[in-house]
CSV table of C-alpha atoms in Angstrom, one decimal:
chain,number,residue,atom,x,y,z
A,1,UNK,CA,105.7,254.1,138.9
A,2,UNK,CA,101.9,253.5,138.8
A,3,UNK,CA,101.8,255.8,136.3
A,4,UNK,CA,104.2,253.7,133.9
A,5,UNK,CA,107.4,256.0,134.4
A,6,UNK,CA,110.6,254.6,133.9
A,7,UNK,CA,111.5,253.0,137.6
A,8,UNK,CA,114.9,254.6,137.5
A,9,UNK,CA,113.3,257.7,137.0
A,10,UNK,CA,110.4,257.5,139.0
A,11,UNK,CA,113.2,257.3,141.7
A,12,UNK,CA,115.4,260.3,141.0
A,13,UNK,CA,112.5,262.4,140.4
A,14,UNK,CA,111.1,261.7,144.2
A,15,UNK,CA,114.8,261.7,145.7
A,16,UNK,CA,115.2,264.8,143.9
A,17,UNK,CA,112.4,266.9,145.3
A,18,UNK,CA,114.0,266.1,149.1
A,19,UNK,CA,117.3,267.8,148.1
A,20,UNK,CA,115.1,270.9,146.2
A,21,UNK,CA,113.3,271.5,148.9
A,22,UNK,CA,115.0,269.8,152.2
A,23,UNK,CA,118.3,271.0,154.4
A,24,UNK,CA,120.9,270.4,151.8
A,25,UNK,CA,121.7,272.0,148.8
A,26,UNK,CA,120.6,270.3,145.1
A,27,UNK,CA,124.4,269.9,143.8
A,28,UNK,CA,124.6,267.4,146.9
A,29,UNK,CA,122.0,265.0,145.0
A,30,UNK,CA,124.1,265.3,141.9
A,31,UNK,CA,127.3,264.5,143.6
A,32,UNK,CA,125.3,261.3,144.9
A,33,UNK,CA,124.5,260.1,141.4
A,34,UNK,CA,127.8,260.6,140.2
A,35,UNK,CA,129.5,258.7,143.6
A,36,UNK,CA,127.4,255.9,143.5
A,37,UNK,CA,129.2,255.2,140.2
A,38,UNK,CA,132.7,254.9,141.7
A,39,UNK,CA,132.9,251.8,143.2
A,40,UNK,CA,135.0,249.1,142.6
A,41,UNK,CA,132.7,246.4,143.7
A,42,UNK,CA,129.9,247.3,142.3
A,43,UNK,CA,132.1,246.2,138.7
A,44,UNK,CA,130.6,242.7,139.4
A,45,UNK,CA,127.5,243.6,138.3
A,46,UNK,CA,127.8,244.4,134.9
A,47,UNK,CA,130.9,241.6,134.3
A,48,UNK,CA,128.1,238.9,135.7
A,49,UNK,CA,125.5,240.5,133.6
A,50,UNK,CA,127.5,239.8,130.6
A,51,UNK,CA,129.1,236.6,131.7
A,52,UNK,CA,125.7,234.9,132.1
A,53,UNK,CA,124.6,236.2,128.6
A,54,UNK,CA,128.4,234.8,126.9
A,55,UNK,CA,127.2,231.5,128.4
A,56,UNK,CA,124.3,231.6,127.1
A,57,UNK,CA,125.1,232.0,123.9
A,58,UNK,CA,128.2,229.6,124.3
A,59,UNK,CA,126.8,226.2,124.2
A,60,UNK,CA,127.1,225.5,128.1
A,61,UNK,CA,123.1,225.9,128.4
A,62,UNK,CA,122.9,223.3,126.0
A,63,UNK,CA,124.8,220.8,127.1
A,64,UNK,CA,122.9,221.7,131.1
A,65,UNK,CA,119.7,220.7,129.4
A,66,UNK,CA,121.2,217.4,128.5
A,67,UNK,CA,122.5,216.9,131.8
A,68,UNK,CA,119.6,218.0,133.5
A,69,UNK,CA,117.2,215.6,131.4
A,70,UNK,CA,119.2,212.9,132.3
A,71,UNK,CA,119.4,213.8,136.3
A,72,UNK,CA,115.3,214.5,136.4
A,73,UNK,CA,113.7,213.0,133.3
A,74,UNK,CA,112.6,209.9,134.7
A,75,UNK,CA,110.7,211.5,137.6
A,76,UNK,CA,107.0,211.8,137.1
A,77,UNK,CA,106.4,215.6,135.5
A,78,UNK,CA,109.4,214.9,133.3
A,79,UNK,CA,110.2,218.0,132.2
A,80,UNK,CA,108.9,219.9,134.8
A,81,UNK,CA,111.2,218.3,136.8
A,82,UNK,CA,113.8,219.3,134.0
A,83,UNK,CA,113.4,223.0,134.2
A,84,UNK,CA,113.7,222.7,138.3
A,85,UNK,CA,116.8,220.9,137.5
A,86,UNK,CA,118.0,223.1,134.7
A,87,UNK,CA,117.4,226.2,136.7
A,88,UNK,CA,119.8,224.7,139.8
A,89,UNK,CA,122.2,224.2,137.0
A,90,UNK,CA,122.1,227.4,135.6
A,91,UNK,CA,122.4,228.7,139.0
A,92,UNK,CA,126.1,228.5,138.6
A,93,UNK,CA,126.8,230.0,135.5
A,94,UNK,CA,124.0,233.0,135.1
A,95,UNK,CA,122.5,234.5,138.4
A,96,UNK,CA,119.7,236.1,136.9
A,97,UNK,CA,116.3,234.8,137.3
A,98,UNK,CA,114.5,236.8,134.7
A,99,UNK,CA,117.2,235.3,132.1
A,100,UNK,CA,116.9,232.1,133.1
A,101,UNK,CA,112.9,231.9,133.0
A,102,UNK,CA,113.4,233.6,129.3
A,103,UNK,CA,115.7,231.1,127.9
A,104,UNK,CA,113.9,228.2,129.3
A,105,UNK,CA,110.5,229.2,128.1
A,106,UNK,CA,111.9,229.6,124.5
A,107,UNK,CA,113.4,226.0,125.0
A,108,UNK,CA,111.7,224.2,127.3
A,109,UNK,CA,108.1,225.6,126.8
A,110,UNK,CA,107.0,225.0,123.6
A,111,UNK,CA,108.2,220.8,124.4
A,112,UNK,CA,106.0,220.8,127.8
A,113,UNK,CA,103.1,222.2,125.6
A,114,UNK,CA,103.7,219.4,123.0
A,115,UNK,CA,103.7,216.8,125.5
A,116,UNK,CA,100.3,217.9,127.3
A,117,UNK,CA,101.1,220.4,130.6
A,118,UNK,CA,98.8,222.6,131.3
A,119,UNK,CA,99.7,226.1,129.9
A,120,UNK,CA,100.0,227.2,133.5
A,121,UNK,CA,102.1,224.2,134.9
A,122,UNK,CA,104.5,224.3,132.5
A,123,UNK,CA,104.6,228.3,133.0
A,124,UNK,CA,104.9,228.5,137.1
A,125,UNK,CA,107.1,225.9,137.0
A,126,UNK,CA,109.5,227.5,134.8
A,127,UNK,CA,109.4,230.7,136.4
A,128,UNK,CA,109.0,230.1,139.8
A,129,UNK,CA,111.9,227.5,139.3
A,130,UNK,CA,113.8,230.4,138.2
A,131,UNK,CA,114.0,231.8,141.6
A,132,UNK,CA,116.7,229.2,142.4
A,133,UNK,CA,119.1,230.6,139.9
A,134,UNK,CA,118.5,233.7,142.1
A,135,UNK,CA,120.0,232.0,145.2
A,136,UNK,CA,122.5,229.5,143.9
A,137,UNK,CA,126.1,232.0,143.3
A,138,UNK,CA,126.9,233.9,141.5
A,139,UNK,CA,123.7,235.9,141.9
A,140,UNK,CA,123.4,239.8,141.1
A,141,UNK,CA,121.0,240.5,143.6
A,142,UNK,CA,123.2,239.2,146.4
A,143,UNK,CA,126.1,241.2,144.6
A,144,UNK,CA,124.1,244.4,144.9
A,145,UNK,CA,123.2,243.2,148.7
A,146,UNK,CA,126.2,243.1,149.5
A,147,UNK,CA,127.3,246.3,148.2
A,148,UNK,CA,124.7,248.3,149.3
A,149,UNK,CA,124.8,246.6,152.6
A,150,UNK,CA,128.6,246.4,153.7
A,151,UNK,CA,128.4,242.7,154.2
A,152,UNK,CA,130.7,239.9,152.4
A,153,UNK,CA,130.3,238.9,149.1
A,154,UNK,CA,132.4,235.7,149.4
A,155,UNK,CA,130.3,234.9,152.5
A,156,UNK,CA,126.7,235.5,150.9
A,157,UNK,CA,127.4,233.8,147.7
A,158,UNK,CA,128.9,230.5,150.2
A,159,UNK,CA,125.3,231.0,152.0
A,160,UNK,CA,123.0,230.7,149.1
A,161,UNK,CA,124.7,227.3,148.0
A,162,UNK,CA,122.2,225.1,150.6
A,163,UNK,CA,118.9,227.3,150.7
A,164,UNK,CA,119.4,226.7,146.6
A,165,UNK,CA,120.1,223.1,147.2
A,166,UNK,CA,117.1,222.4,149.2
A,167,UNK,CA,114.7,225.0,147.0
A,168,UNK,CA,115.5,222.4,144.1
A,169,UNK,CA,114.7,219.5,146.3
A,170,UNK,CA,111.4,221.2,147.4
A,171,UNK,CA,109.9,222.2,143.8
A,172,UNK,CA,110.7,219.4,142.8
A,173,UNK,CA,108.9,217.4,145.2
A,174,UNK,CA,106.0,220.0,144.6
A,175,UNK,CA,105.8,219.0,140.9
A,176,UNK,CA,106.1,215.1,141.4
A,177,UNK,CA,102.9,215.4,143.6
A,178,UNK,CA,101.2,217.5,141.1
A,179,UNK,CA,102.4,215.7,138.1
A,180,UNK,CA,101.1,212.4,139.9
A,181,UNK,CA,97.7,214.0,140.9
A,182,UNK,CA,97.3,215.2,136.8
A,183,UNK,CA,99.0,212.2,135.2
A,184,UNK,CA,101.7,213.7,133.9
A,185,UNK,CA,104.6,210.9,133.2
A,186,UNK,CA,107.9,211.1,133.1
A,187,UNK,CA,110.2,212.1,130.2
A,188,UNK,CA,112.4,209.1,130.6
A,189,UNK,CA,111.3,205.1,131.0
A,190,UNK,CA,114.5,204.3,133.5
A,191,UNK,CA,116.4,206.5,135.7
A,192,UNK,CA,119.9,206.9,133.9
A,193,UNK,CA,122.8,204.1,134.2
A,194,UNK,CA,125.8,204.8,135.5
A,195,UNK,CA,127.3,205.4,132.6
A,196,UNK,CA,124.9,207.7,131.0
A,197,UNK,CA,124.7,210.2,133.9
A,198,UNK,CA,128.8,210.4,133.8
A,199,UNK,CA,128.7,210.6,130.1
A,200,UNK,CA,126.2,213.7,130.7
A,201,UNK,CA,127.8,215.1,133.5
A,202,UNK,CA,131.1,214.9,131.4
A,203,UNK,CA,130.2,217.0,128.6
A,204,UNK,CA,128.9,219.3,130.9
A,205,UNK,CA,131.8,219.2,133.0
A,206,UNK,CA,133.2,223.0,132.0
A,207,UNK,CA,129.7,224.5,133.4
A,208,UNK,CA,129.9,222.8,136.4
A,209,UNK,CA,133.5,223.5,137.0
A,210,UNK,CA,133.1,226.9,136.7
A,211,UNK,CA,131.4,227.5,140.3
A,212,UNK,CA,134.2,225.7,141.9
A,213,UNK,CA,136.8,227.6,140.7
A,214,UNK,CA,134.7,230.8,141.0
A,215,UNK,CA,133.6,230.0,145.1
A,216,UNK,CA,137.6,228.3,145.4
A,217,UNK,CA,139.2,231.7,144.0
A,218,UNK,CA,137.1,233.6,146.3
A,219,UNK,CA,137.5,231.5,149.5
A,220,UNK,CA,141.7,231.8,148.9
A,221,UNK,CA,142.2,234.7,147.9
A,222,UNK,CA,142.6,234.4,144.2
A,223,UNK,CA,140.1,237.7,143.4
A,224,UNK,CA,138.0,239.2,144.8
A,225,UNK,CA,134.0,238.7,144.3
A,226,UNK,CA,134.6,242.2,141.7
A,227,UNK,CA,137.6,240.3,139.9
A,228,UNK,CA,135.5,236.9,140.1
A,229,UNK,CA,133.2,238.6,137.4
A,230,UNK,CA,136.5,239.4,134.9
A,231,UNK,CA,137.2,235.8,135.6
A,232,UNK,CA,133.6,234.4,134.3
A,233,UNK,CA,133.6,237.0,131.6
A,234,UNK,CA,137.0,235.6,130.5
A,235,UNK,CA,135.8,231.6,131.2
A,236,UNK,CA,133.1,232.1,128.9
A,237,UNK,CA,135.0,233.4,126.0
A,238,UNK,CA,137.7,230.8,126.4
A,239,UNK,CA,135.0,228.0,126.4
A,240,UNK,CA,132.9,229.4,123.9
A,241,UNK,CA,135.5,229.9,121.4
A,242,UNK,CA,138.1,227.8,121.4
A,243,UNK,CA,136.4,224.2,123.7
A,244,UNK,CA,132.8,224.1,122.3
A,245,UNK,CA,133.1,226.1,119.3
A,246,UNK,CA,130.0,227.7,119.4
A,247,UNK,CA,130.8,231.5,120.4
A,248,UNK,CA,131.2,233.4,117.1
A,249,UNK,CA,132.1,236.8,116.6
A,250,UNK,CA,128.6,237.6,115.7
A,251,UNK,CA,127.0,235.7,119.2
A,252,UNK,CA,129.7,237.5,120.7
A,253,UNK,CA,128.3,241.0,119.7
A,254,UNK,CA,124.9,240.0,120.8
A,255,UNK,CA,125.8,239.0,124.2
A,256,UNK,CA,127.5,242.2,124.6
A,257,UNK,CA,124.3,244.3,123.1
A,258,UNK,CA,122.1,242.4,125.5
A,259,UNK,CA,124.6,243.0,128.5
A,260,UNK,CA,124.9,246.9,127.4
A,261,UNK,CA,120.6,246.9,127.8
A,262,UNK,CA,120.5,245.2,131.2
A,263,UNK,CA,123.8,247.1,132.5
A,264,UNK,CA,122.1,250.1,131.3
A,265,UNK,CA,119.2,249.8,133.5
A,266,UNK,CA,120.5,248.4,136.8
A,267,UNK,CA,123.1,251.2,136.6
A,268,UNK,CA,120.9,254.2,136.1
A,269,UNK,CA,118.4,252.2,138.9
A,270,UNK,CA,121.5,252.7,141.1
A,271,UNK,CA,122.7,255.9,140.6
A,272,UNK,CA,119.1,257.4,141.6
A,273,UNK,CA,118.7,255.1,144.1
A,274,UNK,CA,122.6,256.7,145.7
A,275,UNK,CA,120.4,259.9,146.8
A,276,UNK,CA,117.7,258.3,148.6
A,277,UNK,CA,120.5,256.5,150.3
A,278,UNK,CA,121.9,260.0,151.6
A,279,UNK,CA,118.6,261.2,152.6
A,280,UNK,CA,118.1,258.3,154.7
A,281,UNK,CA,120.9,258.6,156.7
A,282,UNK,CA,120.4,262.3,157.0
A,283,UNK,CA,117.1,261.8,158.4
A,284,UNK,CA,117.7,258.8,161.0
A,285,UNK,CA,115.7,256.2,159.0
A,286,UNK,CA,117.5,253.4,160.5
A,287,UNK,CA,117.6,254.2,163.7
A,288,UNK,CA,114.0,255.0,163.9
A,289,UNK,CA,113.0,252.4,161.7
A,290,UNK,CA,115.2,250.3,165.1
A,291,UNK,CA,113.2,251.3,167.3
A,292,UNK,CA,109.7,250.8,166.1
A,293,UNK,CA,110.6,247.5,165.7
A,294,UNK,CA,111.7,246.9,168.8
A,295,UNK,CA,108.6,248.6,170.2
A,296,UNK,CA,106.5,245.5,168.2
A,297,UNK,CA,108.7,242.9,169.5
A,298,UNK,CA,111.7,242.0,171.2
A,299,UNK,CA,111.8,238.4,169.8
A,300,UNK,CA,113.8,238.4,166.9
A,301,UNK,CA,112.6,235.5,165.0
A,302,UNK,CA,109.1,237.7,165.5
A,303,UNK,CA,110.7,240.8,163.4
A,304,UNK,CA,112.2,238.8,161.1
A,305,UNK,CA,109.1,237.1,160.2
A,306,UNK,CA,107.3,240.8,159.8
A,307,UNK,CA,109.8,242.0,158.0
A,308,UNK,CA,109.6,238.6,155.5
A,309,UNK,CA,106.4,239.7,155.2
A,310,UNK,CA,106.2,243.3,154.2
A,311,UNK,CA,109.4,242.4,152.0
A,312,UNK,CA,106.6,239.8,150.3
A,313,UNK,CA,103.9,242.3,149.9
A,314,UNK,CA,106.2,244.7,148.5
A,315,UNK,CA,107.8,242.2,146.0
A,316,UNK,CA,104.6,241.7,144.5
A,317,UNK,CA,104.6,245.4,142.9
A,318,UNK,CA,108.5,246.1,142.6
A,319,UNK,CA,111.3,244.6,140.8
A,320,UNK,CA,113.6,242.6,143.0
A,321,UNK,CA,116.5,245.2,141.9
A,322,UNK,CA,114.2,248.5,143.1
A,323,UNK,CA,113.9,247.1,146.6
A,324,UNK,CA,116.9,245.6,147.2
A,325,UNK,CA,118.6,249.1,146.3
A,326,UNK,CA,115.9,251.2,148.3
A,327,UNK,CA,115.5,249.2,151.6
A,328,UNK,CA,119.1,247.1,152.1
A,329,UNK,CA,120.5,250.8,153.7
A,330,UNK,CA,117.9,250.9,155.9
A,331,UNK,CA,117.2,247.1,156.8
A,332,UNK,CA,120.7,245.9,157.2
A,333,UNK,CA,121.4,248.2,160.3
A,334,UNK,CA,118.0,247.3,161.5
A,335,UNK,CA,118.8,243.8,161.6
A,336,UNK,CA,121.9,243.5,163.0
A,337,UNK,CA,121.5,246.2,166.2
A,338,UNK,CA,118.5,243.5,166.9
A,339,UNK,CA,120.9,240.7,166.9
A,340,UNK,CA,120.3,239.1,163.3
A,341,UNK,CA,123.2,237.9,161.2
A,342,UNK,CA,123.4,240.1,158.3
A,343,UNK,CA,124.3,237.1,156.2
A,344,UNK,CA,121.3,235.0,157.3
A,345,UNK,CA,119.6,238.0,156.3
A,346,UNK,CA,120.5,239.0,153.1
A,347,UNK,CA,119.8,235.1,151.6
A,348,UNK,CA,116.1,235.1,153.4
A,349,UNK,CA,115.6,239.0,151.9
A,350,UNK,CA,117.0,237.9,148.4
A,351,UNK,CA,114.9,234.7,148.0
A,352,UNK,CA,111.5,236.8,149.3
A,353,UNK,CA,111.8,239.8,147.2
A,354,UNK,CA,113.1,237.9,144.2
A,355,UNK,CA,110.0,235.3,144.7
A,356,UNK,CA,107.8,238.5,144.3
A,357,UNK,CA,108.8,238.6,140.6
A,358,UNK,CA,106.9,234.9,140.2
A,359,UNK,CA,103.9,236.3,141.4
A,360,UNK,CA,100.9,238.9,140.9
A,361,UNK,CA,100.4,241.9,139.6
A,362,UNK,CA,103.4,242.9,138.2
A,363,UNK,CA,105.8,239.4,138.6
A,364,UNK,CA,108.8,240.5,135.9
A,365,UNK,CA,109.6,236.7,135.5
A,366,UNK,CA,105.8,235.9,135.4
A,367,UNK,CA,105.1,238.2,132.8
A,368,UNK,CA,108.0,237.0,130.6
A,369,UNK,CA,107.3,233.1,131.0
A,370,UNK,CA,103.4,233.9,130.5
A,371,UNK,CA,104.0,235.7,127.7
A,372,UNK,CA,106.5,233.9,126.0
A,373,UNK,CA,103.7,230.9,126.3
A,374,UNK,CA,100.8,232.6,126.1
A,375,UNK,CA,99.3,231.9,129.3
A,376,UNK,CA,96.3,233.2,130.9
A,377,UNK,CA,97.4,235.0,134.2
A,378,UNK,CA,94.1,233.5,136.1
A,379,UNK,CA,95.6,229.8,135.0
A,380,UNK,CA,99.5,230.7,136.0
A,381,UNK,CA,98.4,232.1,139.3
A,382,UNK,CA,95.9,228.9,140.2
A,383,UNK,CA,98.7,226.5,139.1
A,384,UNK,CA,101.5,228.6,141.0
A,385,UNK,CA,100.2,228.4,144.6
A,386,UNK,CA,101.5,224.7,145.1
A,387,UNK,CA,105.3,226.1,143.7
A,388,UNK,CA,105.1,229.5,145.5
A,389,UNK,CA,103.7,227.7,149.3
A,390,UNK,CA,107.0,225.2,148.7
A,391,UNK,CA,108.7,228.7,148.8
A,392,UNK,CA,107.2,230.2,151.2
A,393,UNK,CA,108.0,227.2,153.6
A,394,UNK,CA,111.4,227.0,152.9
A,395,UNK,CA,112.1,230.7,153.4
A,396,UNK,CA,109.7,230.3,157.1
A,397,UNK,CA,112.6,227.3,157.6
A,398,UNK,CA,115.4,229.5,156.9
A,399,UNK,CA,114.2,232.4,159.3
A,400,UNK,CA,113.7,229.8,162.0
A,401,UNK,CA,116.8,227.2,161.1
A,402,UNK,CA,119.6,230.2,160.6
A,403,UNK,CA,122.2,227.3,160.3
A,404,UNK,CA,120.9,226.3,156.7
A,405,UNK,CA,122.2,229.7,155.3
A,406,UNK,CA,125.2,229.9,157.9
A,407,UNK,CA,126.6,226.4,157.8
A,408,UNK,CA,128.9,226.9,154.7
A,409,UNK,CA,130.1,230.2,155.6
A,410,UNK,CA,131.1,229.7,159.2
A,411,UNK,CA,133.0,226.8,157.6
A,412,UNK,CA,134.8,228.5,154.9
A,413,UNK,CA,135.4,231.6,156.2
């Protein structure tokens, strides 16, 4: 990887050399790849991929950005506190975090420029705001979680709901102090009347109804989280073309072409990933993996908190995807012989390794919002640290407060 290898192959080549030169023959490692391909749930991923992209290009991210304006725009950072907003929005409708950071950097950038933000205010705020549409369902990284780790779908996507609710309230706060501190004023003279928030939240009201009927059809039985991603594919296209008007044929084909690119390289990511998953179980990872930990601590708020921490360390110089694929078969059996809710678990690893794609060296969000805005790294990473300690506390909460993430599921299901 250090060497600038594709990740997917960078993978396969290492798994490979285990099964070339290990207990098992090398046809196993091909009949890995091949399995790790045939699973029904893992259909969500490309169906989300695509369904966040068809929104995209459908005129629901517009009409968010209206709404979103008209929530936040009168708090002090204006549209700071816009793209907080916008990314809690978007939550619900794409579940990608990189995506999200793009879109609003071509929108929403070049405007916080114009009205005076720093080049690395307006940057971390966009992308490390972007880490909310990572929490808020449908997210593809608690999709894969899920998969990889045996655990509920239905349940994880429930749990994400209030650690994305309170993420939003907490970067937001972090901007308004900064924004007071710089003099950064609001976008907005009034907060909204009555009648101008329902007016925006009415033209907006397909977006927002989409997560209810997607978390609704889950919760009774309507589909499944797999059929849930046929569903938004199919919600997009029907409010694209024929509500808003805006999907054309020609949009249409690009949202598939950018789908096909990002479907393309989760996939292979996974199928590489299938043979390291084999040769972990062969060789009693998890269970040895158990009982180090155990020999560290037997409080399990203690190994939660070390494992948060190498999971941040390790986020800094992976994609999000790499090690959510590598370590979920090995973690997810750690955690619950010590106790922990796999649930709980999943939202806290999720929101850490995903956070390491806001930050230095090799941040895939950073580098797209920086990039996009032509921001120095030395500037985004001074103006981050307030955004990225808001995080940081609020995952330290989560570990320590498990009812946050568990609440809503223990509810519902």
């Amino acid at each position: 990887m250090f060497l600038g290898m594709p990740v997917a192959f960078a993978i396969g080549c290492a798994s490979f050399l285990f099964y070339l030169f290990g207990p098992v023959p090398p046809a196993i490692a091909v009949q890995r790849i091949v399995s790790a391909t045939q699973s029904f749930p893992l259909l969500a991923v490309p169906l989300f991929v695509l369904a966040g992209h068809l929104m995209n290009e459908a005129g629901i991210t517009e009409r968010l950005i209206r709404l979103a304006t008209a929530m936040a725009g009168w708090i002090r950072g204006g549209l700071a506190q816009v793209a907080i907003a916008l990314s809690a929005l978007m939550g619900g409708v794409s579940g990608s975090a990189v995506a999200d950071a793009a879109m609003e950097a071509r929108i929403l950038g070049p405007a916080m420029l114009s009205r005076g933000y720093s080049r690395g205010f307006a940057s971390a705020a966009i992308a490390v705001g972007s880490l909310i549409t990572a929490t808020i369902p449908p997210s593809i990284g608690l999709i894969l979680y899920g998969f990889l780790g045996n655990v509920s779908i239905g349940r994880l996507f429930i749990a994400g709901i209030i650690p994305g609710v309170l993420m939003t309230v907490f970067l937001m706060a972090t901007a308004w102090a900064v924004a007071v501190r710089r003099g950064y004023q609001a976008e907005l003279e009034r907060p909204p009347r009555g009648g101008e928030l329902l007016r925006a939240v009415w033209e907006s009201k397909w977006a927002l109804l989409f997560p209810l009927f997607l978390i609704g059809g889950i919760r009774y039985g309507i589909f499944t989280p797999s059929e849930a991603g046929a569903f938004a594919v199919a919600y997009a296209i029907i409010v694209g073309m024929l509500v808003y008007r805006e999907l054309t044929w020609r949009k249409l084909v690009q949202a598939l072409q950018h789908s096909l690119a990002d479907t393309g390289m989760i996939m292979l990511i996974i199928m590489f990933s299938a043979m390291i998953g084999y040769m972990i179980t062969m060789e009693r990872v998890p269970q040895n993996a158990t009982a180090f930990l155990a020999s560290l601590s037997q409080n399990r708020y203690v190994l939660l908190l070390l494992i948060t921490a190498f999971l941040a360390v390790l986020g800094m110089f992976l994609e999000s995807t790499v090690i959510t694929l590598l370590l979920t078969p090995i973690l997810v059996p750690v955690v619950t012989r010590l106790g922990i809710d796999p649930v709980h678990f999943g939202v806290v690893m999720m929101t850490t390794v995903t956070l390491g794609g806001m930050t230095p060296p090799v941040g895939v969000a950073m580098f797209t919002v920086c990039g996009m805005l032509d921001c120095p790294m030395e500037e985004y990473t001074r103006d981050a640290l307030p955004f990225l300690g808001a995080v940081i506390a609020l995952i330290v909460l989560m570990i320590f407060v498990p009812a946050i993430v568990l609440v809503l599921p223990n509810l519902l299901f």
